[in-house]
PDB file of C-alpha atoms in Angstrom:
ATOM      1  CA  ALA W   1      49.564  30.569  85.226  1.00 74.00           C
ATOM      2  CA  GLN W   2      47.067  29.312  87.614  1.00 79.00           C
ATOM      3  CA  SER W   3      43.750  28.033  86.707  1.00 88.00           C
ATOM      4  CA  VAL W   4      40.740  26.404  88.172  1.00 92.00           C
ATOM      5  CA  THR W   5      38.117  24.347  86.705  1.00 94.00           C
ATOM      6  CA  GLN W   6      34.766  23.365  88.504  1.00 95.00           C
ATOM      7  CA  LEU W   7      33.215  20.251  86.919  1.00 92.00           C
ATOM      8  CA  GLY W   8      29.377  20.882  86.361  1.00 91.00           C
ATOM      9  CA  SER W   9      27.806  24.563  86.673  1.00 92.00           C
ATOM     10  CA  HIS W  10      24.639  23.159  87.947  1.00 95.00           C
ATOM     11  CA  VAL W  11      24.251  20.421  90.548  1.00 96.00           C
ATOM     12  CA  SER W  12      20.981  19.327  91.780  1.00 97.00           C
ATOM     13  CA  VAL W  13      20.520  17.228  95.112  1.00 97.00           C
ATOM     14  CA  SER W  14      17.738  16.161  97.295  1.00 97.00           C
ATOM     15  CA  GLU W  15      17.408  17.033 100.995  1.00 97.00           C
ATOM     16  CA  GLY W  16      19.419  14.915 103.048  1.00 97.00           C
ATOM     17  CA  ALA W  17      21.779  13.569 100.410  1.00 97.00           C
ATOM     18  CA  LEU W  18      25.670  13.941  99.856  1.00 97.00           C
ATOM     19  CA  VAL W  19      26.830  17.075  98.374  1.00 97.00           C
ATOM     20  CA  LEU W  20      29.785  16.621  96.205  1.00 97.00           C
ATOM     21  CA  LEU W  21      31.470  19.571  94.183  1.00 98.00           C
ATOM     22  CA  ARG W  22      34.514  19.169  92.025  1.00 97.00           C
ATOM     23  CA  CYS W  23      37.279  21.229  91.797  1.00 96.00           C
ATOM     24  CA  ASN W  24      40.607  20.911  89.926  1.00 95.00           C
ATOM     25  CA  TYR W  25      43.598  23.489  89.599  1.00 93.00           C
ATOM     26  CA  SER W  26      46.793  23.933  87.974  1.00 88.00           C
ATOM     27  CA  SER W  27      49.565  25.671  89.896  1.00 77.00           C
ATOM     28  CA  SER W  28      53.172  26.105  89.375  1.00 70.00           C
ATOM     29  CA  VAL W  29      53.916  26.462  92.978  1.00 71.00           C
ATOM     30  CA  PRO W  30      52.200  24.824  96.019  1.00 72.00           C
ATOM     31  CA  PRO W  31      48.953  26.469  96.109  1.00 82.00           C
ATOM     32  CA  TYR W  32      46.581  28.078  98.573  1.00 89.00           C
ATOM     33  CA  LEU W  33      42.980  26.587  97.851  1.00 91.00           C
ATOM     34  CA  PHE W  34      39.730  28.014  99.170  1.00 93.00           C
ATOM     35  CA  TRP W  35      36.199  27.377  98.602  1.00 96.00           C
ATOM     36  CA  TYR W  36      33.698  30.215  98.558  1.00 96.00           C
ATOM     37  CA  VAL W  37      29.757  30.558  98.877  1.00 96.00           C
ATOM     38  CA  GLN W  38      27.649  33.100  97.277  1.00 95.00           C
ATOM     39  CA  TYR W  39      23.817  33.217  98.190  1.00 93.00           C
ATOM     40  CA  PRO W  40      21.493  35.246  96.066  1.00 88.00           C
ATOM     41  CA  ASN W  41      22.296  39.003  95.769  1.00 82.00           C
ATOM     42  CA  GLN W  42      25.182  38.969  98.049  1.00 86.00           C
ATOM     43  CA  GLY W  43      28.707  38.953  97.956  1.00 88.00           C
ATOM     44  CA  LEU W  44      31.247  35.890  98.680  1.00 92.00           C
ATOM     45  CA  GLN W  45      31.759  34.091 102.050  1.00 92.00           C
ATOM     46  CA  LEU W  46      34.491  31.919 102.837  1.00 92.00           C
ATOM     47  CA  LEU W  47      33.558  28.319 103.332  1.00 95.00           C
ATOM     48  CA  LEU W  48      36.953  26.923 103.973  1.00 94.00           C
ATOM     49  CA  LYS W  49      40.384  27.293 102.988  1.00 91.00           C
ATOM     50  CA  TYR W  50      43.667  24.803 102.900  1.00 90.00           C
ATOM     51  CA  THR W  51      47.139  26.550 103.386  1.00 85.00           C
ATOM     52  CA  THR W  52      49.383  24.145 104.742  1.00 81.00           C
ATOM     53  CA  GLY W  53      49.086  21.072 107.197  1.00 83.00           C
ATOM     54  CA  ALA W  54      46.247  18.749 107.325  1.00 85.00           C
ATOM     55  CA  THR W  55      44.972  18.046 103.913  1.00 88.00           C
ATOM     56  CA  LEU W  56      41.190  17.522 105.201  1.00 95.00           C
ATOM     57  CA  VAL W  57      39.917  20.828 106.089  1.00 95.00           C
ATOM     58  CA  LYS W  58      36.654  21.546 107.793  1.00 96.00           C
ATOM     59  CA  GLY W  59      34.772  24.797 107.317  1.00 94.00           C
ATOM     60  CA  ILE W  60      31.476  26.370 108.313  1.00 94.00           C
ATOM     61  CA  ASN W  61      28.109  24.997 107.816  1.00 93.00           C
ATOM     62  CA  GLY W  62      29.066  21.196 107.823  1.00 96.00           C
ATOM     63  CA  PHE W  63      31.363  21.405 104.759  1.00 97.00           C
ATOM     64  CA  GLU W  64      34.668  19.951 104.235  1.00 97.00           C
ATOM     65  CA  ALA W  65      37.212  19.533 101.616  1.00 97.00           C
ATOM     66  CA  GLU W  66      40.300  17.585 101.140  1.00 95.00           C
ATOM     67  CA  PHE W  67      43.381  18.598  99.019  1.00 93.00           C
ATOM     68  CA  LYS W  68      44.922  15.973  96.936  1.00 92.00           C
ATOM     69  CA  LYS W  69      48.256  17.010  95.439  1.00 89.00           C
ATOM     70  CA  SER W  70      48.641  13.796  93.383  1.00 89.00           C
ATOM     71  CA  GLU W  71      44.958  14.477  91.644  1.00 92.00           C
ATOM     72  CA  THR W  72      45.325  18.352  91.737  1.00 92.00           C
ATOM     73  CA  SER W  73      42.027  18.496  93.502  1.00 94.00           C
ATOM     74  CA  PHE W  74      40.229  20.189  96.281  1.00 96.00           C
ATOM     75  CA  HIS W  75      36.547  18.707  96.310  1.00 97.00           C
ATOM     76  CA  LEU W  76      33.915  19.780  98.625  1.00 98.00           C
ATOM     77  CA  THR W  77      31.497  17.703 100.219  1.00 98.00           C
ATOM     78  CA  LYS W  78      28.441  17.799 102.776  1.00 97.00           C
ATOM     79  CA  PRO W  79      27.248  14.528 104.022  1.00 97.00           C
ATOM     80  CA  SER W  80      23.755  15.803 104.290  1.00 97.00           C
ATOM     81  CA  ALA W  81      22.126  18.583 102.226  1.00 97.00           C
ATOM     82  CA  HIS W  82      20.093  21.352 103.548  1.00 96.00           C
ATOM     83  CA  MET W  83      17.500  23.632 101.699  1.00 96.00           C
ATOM     84  CA  SER W  84      19.738  26.515 102.942  1.00 95.00           C
ATOM     85  CA  ASP W  85      22.594  25.101 100.951  1.00 96.00           C
ATOM     86  CA  ALA W  86      21.280  26.356  97.748  1.00 96.00           C
ATOM     87  CA  ALA W  87      23.548  28.901  96.424  1.00 97.00           C
ATOM     88  CA  GLU W  88      26.644  29.110  94.206  1.00 96.00           C
ATOM     89  CA  TYR W  89      29.766  27.959  95.073  1.00 97.00           C
ATOM     90  CA  PHE W  90      33.220  29.190  93.961  1.00 96.00           C
ATOM     91  CA  CYS W  91      36.789  27.392  93.953  1.00 95.00           C
ATOM     92  CA  ALA W  92      39.564  29.483  94.050  1.00 92.00           C
ATOM     93  CA  VAL W  93      43.515  29.243  94.255  1.00 90.00           C
ATOM     94  CA  SER W  94      46.246  31.721  95.372  1.00 86.00           C
ATOM     95  CA  LYS W  95      50.140  31.304  95.152  1.00 78.00           C
ATOM     96  CA  ALA W  96      49.897  33.159  98.718  1.00 69.00           C
ATOM     97  CA  ALA W  97      47.370  33.573 101.267  1.00 60.00           C
ATOM     98  CA  GLY W  98      46.068  37.079 100.977  1.00 60.00           C
ATOM     99  CA  ASN W  99      47.357  37.373  97.682  1.00 74.00           C
ATOM    100  CA  LYS W 100      45.069  37.755  94.504  1.00 82.00           C
ATOM    101  CA  LEU W 101      42.654  34.735  93.828  1.00 88.00           C
ATOM    102  CA  THR W 102      42.136  32.866  90.576  1.00 89.00           C
ATOM    103  CA  PHE W 103      38.284  31.618  90.567  1.00 92.00           C
ATOM    104  CA  GLY W 104      36.582  28.628  88.662  1.00 93.00           C
ATOM    105  CA  GLY W 105      33.457  29.213  86.923  1.00 93.00           C
ATOM    106  CA  GLY W 106      31.211  28.436  89.924  1.00 94.00           C
ATOM    107  CA  THR W 107      28.833  25.660  90.455  1.00 96.00           C
ATOM    108  CA  ARG W 108      25.005  26.510  91.360  1.00 96.00           C
ATOM    109  CA  VAL W 109      23.463  23.969  93.712  1.00 97.00           C
ATOM    110  CA  LEU W 110      19.786  23.219  93.855  1.00 97.00           C
ATOM    111  CA  VAL W 111      18.387  21.423  96.901  1.00 97.00           C
ATOM    112  CA  LYS W 112      15.267  19.554  95.920  1.00 96.00           C
ATOM    113  CA  PRO W 113      12.747  18.925  98.988  1.00 94.00           C
TER     114      PRO W 113
ATOM    115  CA  ASP L   1      33.218  42.537 112.413  1.00 68.00           C
ATOM    116  CA  VAL L   2      34.771  42.437 108.929  1.00 68.00           C
ATOM    117  CA  LYS L   3      33.433  45.106 106.767  1.00 88.00           C
ATOM    118  CA  VAL L   4      33.947  45.655 102.822  1.00 94.00           C
ATOM    119  CA  THR L   5      31.235  48.363 101.600  1.00 95.00           C
ATOM    120  CA  GLN L   6      30.438  48.980  98.309  1.00 95.00           C
ATOM    121  CA  SER L   7      28.595  52.515  97.890  1.00 89.00           C
ATOM    122  CA  SER L   8      26.262  51.411  95.090  1.00 89.00           C
ATOM    123  CA  ARG L   9      24.148  47.962  95.062  1.00 91.00           C
ATOM    124  CA  TYR L  10      22.706  48.804  91.575  1.00 95.00           C
ATOM    125  CA  LEU L  11      23.506  51.303  88.909  1.00 95.00           C
ATOM    126  CA  VAL L  12      22.031  51.896  85.533  1.00 97.00           C
ATOM    127  CA  LYS L  13      24.323  53.958  83.160  1.00 97.00           C
ATOM    128  CA  ARG L  14      24.207  55.242  79.755  1.00 97.00           C
ATOM    129  CA  THR L  15      26.882  54.222  77.117  1.00 98.00           C
ATOM    130  CA  GLY L  16      29.755  56.600  77.117  1.00 97.00           C
ATOM    131  CA  GLU L  17      29.179  57.716  80.639  1.00 97.00           C
ATOM    132  CA  LYS L  18      32.363  57.676  83.146  1.00 97.00           C
ATOM    133  CA  VAL L  19      31.544  55.372  86.157  1.00 97.00           C
ATOM    134  CA  PHE L  20      32.803  55.493  89.602  1.00 97.00           C
ATOM    135  CA  LEU L  21      32.467  52.544  91.521  1.00 97.00           C
ATOM    136  CA  GLU L  22      33.604  53.094  95.217  1.00 97.00           C
ATOM    137  CA  CYS L  23      34.683  50.449  97.877  1.00 97.00           C
ATOM    138  CA  VAL L  24      35.700  51.127 101.528  1.00 97.00           C
ATOM    139  CA  GLN L  25      37.072  48.683 104.101  1.00 96.00           C
ATOM    140  CA  ASP L  26      37.340  49.219 107.658  1.00 93.00           C
ATOM    141  CA  MET L  27      40.107  46.598 108.321  1.00 89.00           C
ATOM    142  CA  ASP L  28      43.209  48.432 107.557  1.00 91.00           C
ATOM    143  CA  HIS L  29      44.255  45.871 105.003  1.00 90.00           C
ATOM    144  CA  GLU L  30      46.804  46.362 102.950  1.00 90.00           C
ATOM    145  CA  ASN L  31      45.583  44.645  99.499  1.00 91.00           C
ATOM    146  CA  MET L  32      42.444  45.632  97.752  1.00 94.00           C
ATOM    147  CA  PHE L  33      40.770  44.010  94.607  1.00 95.00           C
ATOM    148  CA  TRP L  34      38.347  44.641  91.850  1.00 97.00           C
ATOM    149  CA  TYR L  35      36.739  41.415  90.502  1.00 96.00           C
ATOM    150  CA  ARG L  36      34.193  41.331  87.753  1.00 97.00           C
ATOM    151  CA  GLN L  37      31.445  38.434  87.836  1.00 95.00           C
ATOM    152  CA  ASP L  38      29.751  36.909  84.980  1.00 93.00           C
ATOM    153  CA  PRO L  39      27.581  33.502  84.835  1.00 87.00           C
ATOM    154  CA  GLY L  40      29.818  30.693  83.938  1.00 83.00           C
ATOM    155  CA  LEU L  41      33.036  32.800  84.085  1.00 87.00           C
ATOM    156  CA  GLY L  42      33.261  33.078  87.584  1.00 89.00           C
ATOM    157  CA  LEU L  43      35.092  35.908  88.944  1.00 93.00           C
ATOM    158  CA  ARG L  44      37.745  37.580  87.040  1.00 94.00           C
ATOM    159  CA  LEU L  45      40.398  40.067  88.412  1.00 94.00           C
ATOM    160  CA  ILE L  46      40.340  43.437  86.989  1.00 97.00           C
ATOM    161  CA  TYR L  47      43.064  45.396  88.966  1.00 96.00           C
ATOM    162  CA  PHE L  48      44.367  44.981  92.586  1.00 93.00           C
ATOM    163  CA  SER L  49      46.369  47.114  95.029  1.00 94.00           C
ATOM    164  CA  TYR L  50      48.964  46.183  97.541  1.00 90.00           C
ATOM    165  CA  ASP L  51      49.545  49.785  98.930  1.00 89.00           C
ATOM    166  CA  VAL L  52      48.212  53.115  98.640  1.00 92.00           C
ATOM    167  CA  LYS L  53      48.974  54.952  95.080  1.00 87.00           C
ATOM    168  CA  MET L  54      49.932  51.366  94.126  1.00 89.00           C
ATOM    169  CA  LYS L  55      48.302  49.172  91.492  1.00 93.00           C
ATOM    170  CA  GLU L  56      48.457  46.307  89.080  1.00 93.00           C
ATOM    171  CA  LYS L  57      46.395  45.071  86.399  1.00 95.00           C
ATOM    172  CA  GLY L  58      44.721  41.765  86.796  1.00 93.00           C
ATOM    173  CA  ASP L  59      43.248  39.507  83.842  1.00 92.00           C
ATOM    174  CA  ILE L  60      40.995  41.809  82.440  1.00 96.00           C
ATOM    175  CA  PRO L  61      41.968  45.407  82.913  1.00 97.00           C
ATOM    176  CA  GLU L  62      41.011  46.754  79.470  1.00 96.00           C
ATOM    177  CA  GLY L  63      38.293  49.343  79.407  1.00 96.00           C
ATOM    178  CA  TYR L  64      38.786  50.112  83.443  1.00 98.00           C
ATOM    179  CA  SER L  65      41.246  52.167  85.634  1.00 97.00           C
ATOM    180  CA  VAL L  66      41.485  52.301  89.439  1.00 97.00           C
ATOM    181  CA  SER L  67      42.589  54.863  92.191  1.00 96.00           C
ATOM    182  CA  ARG L  68      43.894  54.278  95.573  1.00 96.00           C
ATOM    183  CA  GLU L  69      44.573  57.562  97.373  1.00 94.00           C
ATOM    184  CA  LYS L  70      43.784  56.275 100.910  1.00 95.00           C
ATOM    185  CA  LYS L  71      44.484  52.910 102.098  1.00 95.00           C
ATOM    186  CA  GLU L  72      40.809  52.200 103.129  1.00 96.00           C
ATOM    187  CA  ARG L  73      39.374  53.308  99.744  1.00 97.00           C
ATOM    188  CA  PHE L  74      39.764  51.618  96.349  1.00 97.00           C
ATOM    189  CA  SER L  75      37.746  53.187  93.382  1.00 97.00           C
ATOM    190  CA  LEU L  76      37.134  51.451  89.861  1.00 98.00           C
ATOM    191  CA  ILE L  77      36.526  53.741  87.250  1.00 98.00           C
ATOM    192  CA  LEU L  78      35.060  52.913  83.601  1.00 97.00           C
ATOM    193  CA  GLU L  79      36.309  55.959  81.539  1.00 94.00           C
ATOM    194  CA  SER L  80      33.569  55.221  78.869  1.00 97.00           C
ATOM    195  CA  ALA L  81      31.052  52.739  79.768  1.00 97.00           C
ATOM    196  CA  SER L  82      30.047  50.304  77.203  1.00 97.00           C
ATOM    197  CA  THR L  83      27.276  47.631  77.170  1.00 97.00           C
ATOM    198  CA  ASN L  84      29.644  44.856  77.364  1.00 96.00           C
ATOM    199  CA  GLN L  85      30.573  46.042  80.992  1.00 98.00           C
ATOM    200  CA  THR L  86      27.497  45.113  82.259  1.00 97.00           C
ATOM    201  CA  SER L  87      28.031  42.871  84.874  1.00 97.00           C
ATOM    202  CA  MET L  88      28.319  42.348  88.879  1.00 96.00           C
ATOM    203  CA  TYR L  89      31.424  44.031  90.099  1.00 97.00           C
ATOM    204  CA  LEU L  90      32.829  42.741  93.609  1.00 96.00           C
ATOM    205  CA  CYS L  91      35.507  44.553  95.644  1.00 96.00           C
ATOM    206  CA  ALA L  92      37.654  42.617  98.133  1.00 94.00           C
ATOM    207  CA  SER L  93      40.409  43.186 100.715  1.00 93.00           C
ATOM    208  CA  SER L  94      43.044  41.321 102.690  1.00 89.00           C
ATOM    209  CA  PRO L  95      45.842  41.723 104.990  1.00 85.00           C
ATOM    210  CA  THR L  96      49.374  40.705 103.678  1.00 79.00           C
ATOM    211  CA  ASN L  97      50.086  38.299 106.688  1.00 69.00           C
ATOM    212  CA  THR L  98      50.002  34.802 105.347  1.00 57.00           C
ATOM    213  CA  GLY L  99      46.810  32.484 106.120  1.00 59.00           C
ATOM    214  CA  ASN L 100      44.473  35.081 106.027  1.00 64.00           C
ATOM    215  CA  THR L 101      41.574  35.330 103.911  1.00 80.00           C
ATOM    216  CA  ILE L 102      40.235  37.682 101.282  1.00 87.00           C
ATOM    217  CA  TYR L 103      36.953  39.481 102.272  1.00 91.00           C
ATOM    218  CA  PHE L 104      34.292  40.446  99.797  1.00 93.00           C
ATOM    219  CA  GLY L 105      31.785  43.367  99.645  1.00 94.00           C
ATOM    220  CA  GLU L 106      28.227  42.696  98.666  1.00 93.00           C
ATOM    221  CA  GLY L 107      28.790  43.602  94.983  1.00 94.00           C
ATOM    222  CA  SER L 108      27.677  46.415  92.660  1.00 95.00           C
ATOM    223  CA  TRP L 109      25.268  45.461  89.867  1.00 95.00           C
ATOM    224  CA  LEU L 110      25.947  47.640  86.959  1.00 97.00           C
ATOM    225  CA  THR L 111      23.828  47.980  83.685  1.00 97.00           C
ATOM    226  CA  VAL L 112      24.923  49.866  80.631  1.00 97.00           C
ATOM    227  CA  VAL L 113      22.397  50.842  78.242  1.00 97.00           C
TER     228      VAL L 113
END
């Protein structure tokens, strides 16, 4: 069975500071990995995904994530936080793209002026 | 543009009522999903369907059923609503091609009183 652990249910960062959201997964097969963002009262929007190939993945809004197989991690980063980054972020894993996703518990990001 | 539409954004139902949550996608996707979102638990899969009239249980199917009579429509049914089913429900769809994304609707907030 697959599982996803997101460290920290809440993260507070200052505007302009680095955003780092941690995600570790367990999977019996090579995984497909995703980060989604959810703004208040909205559904989930894909930030980025890893399927195969380059392990450093760039997504929308300046976010990127690196797949590290040896650490079973897929941490999300953004060099400089913006007020508009305040949202909840979900890491997810799938055995095949388009197949069902298993989600982590989510990390809510607060951006301070 | 990709569109997954959930018919009701906010619902209030009484304990014991039968509740229907409707979801329609306009992308001709084979796969459709129903997730439940609760604080700290992330999203948990209730049911999914990979073809018309086909369905499979997810991680938390108890108390729910689904119907998929047409490719574009996937309904979630609460046979007898209970207060512990108060939650946010998210519908999603995806094609079967590898490398593709799962697309989410905006969610339905259900309160059972």
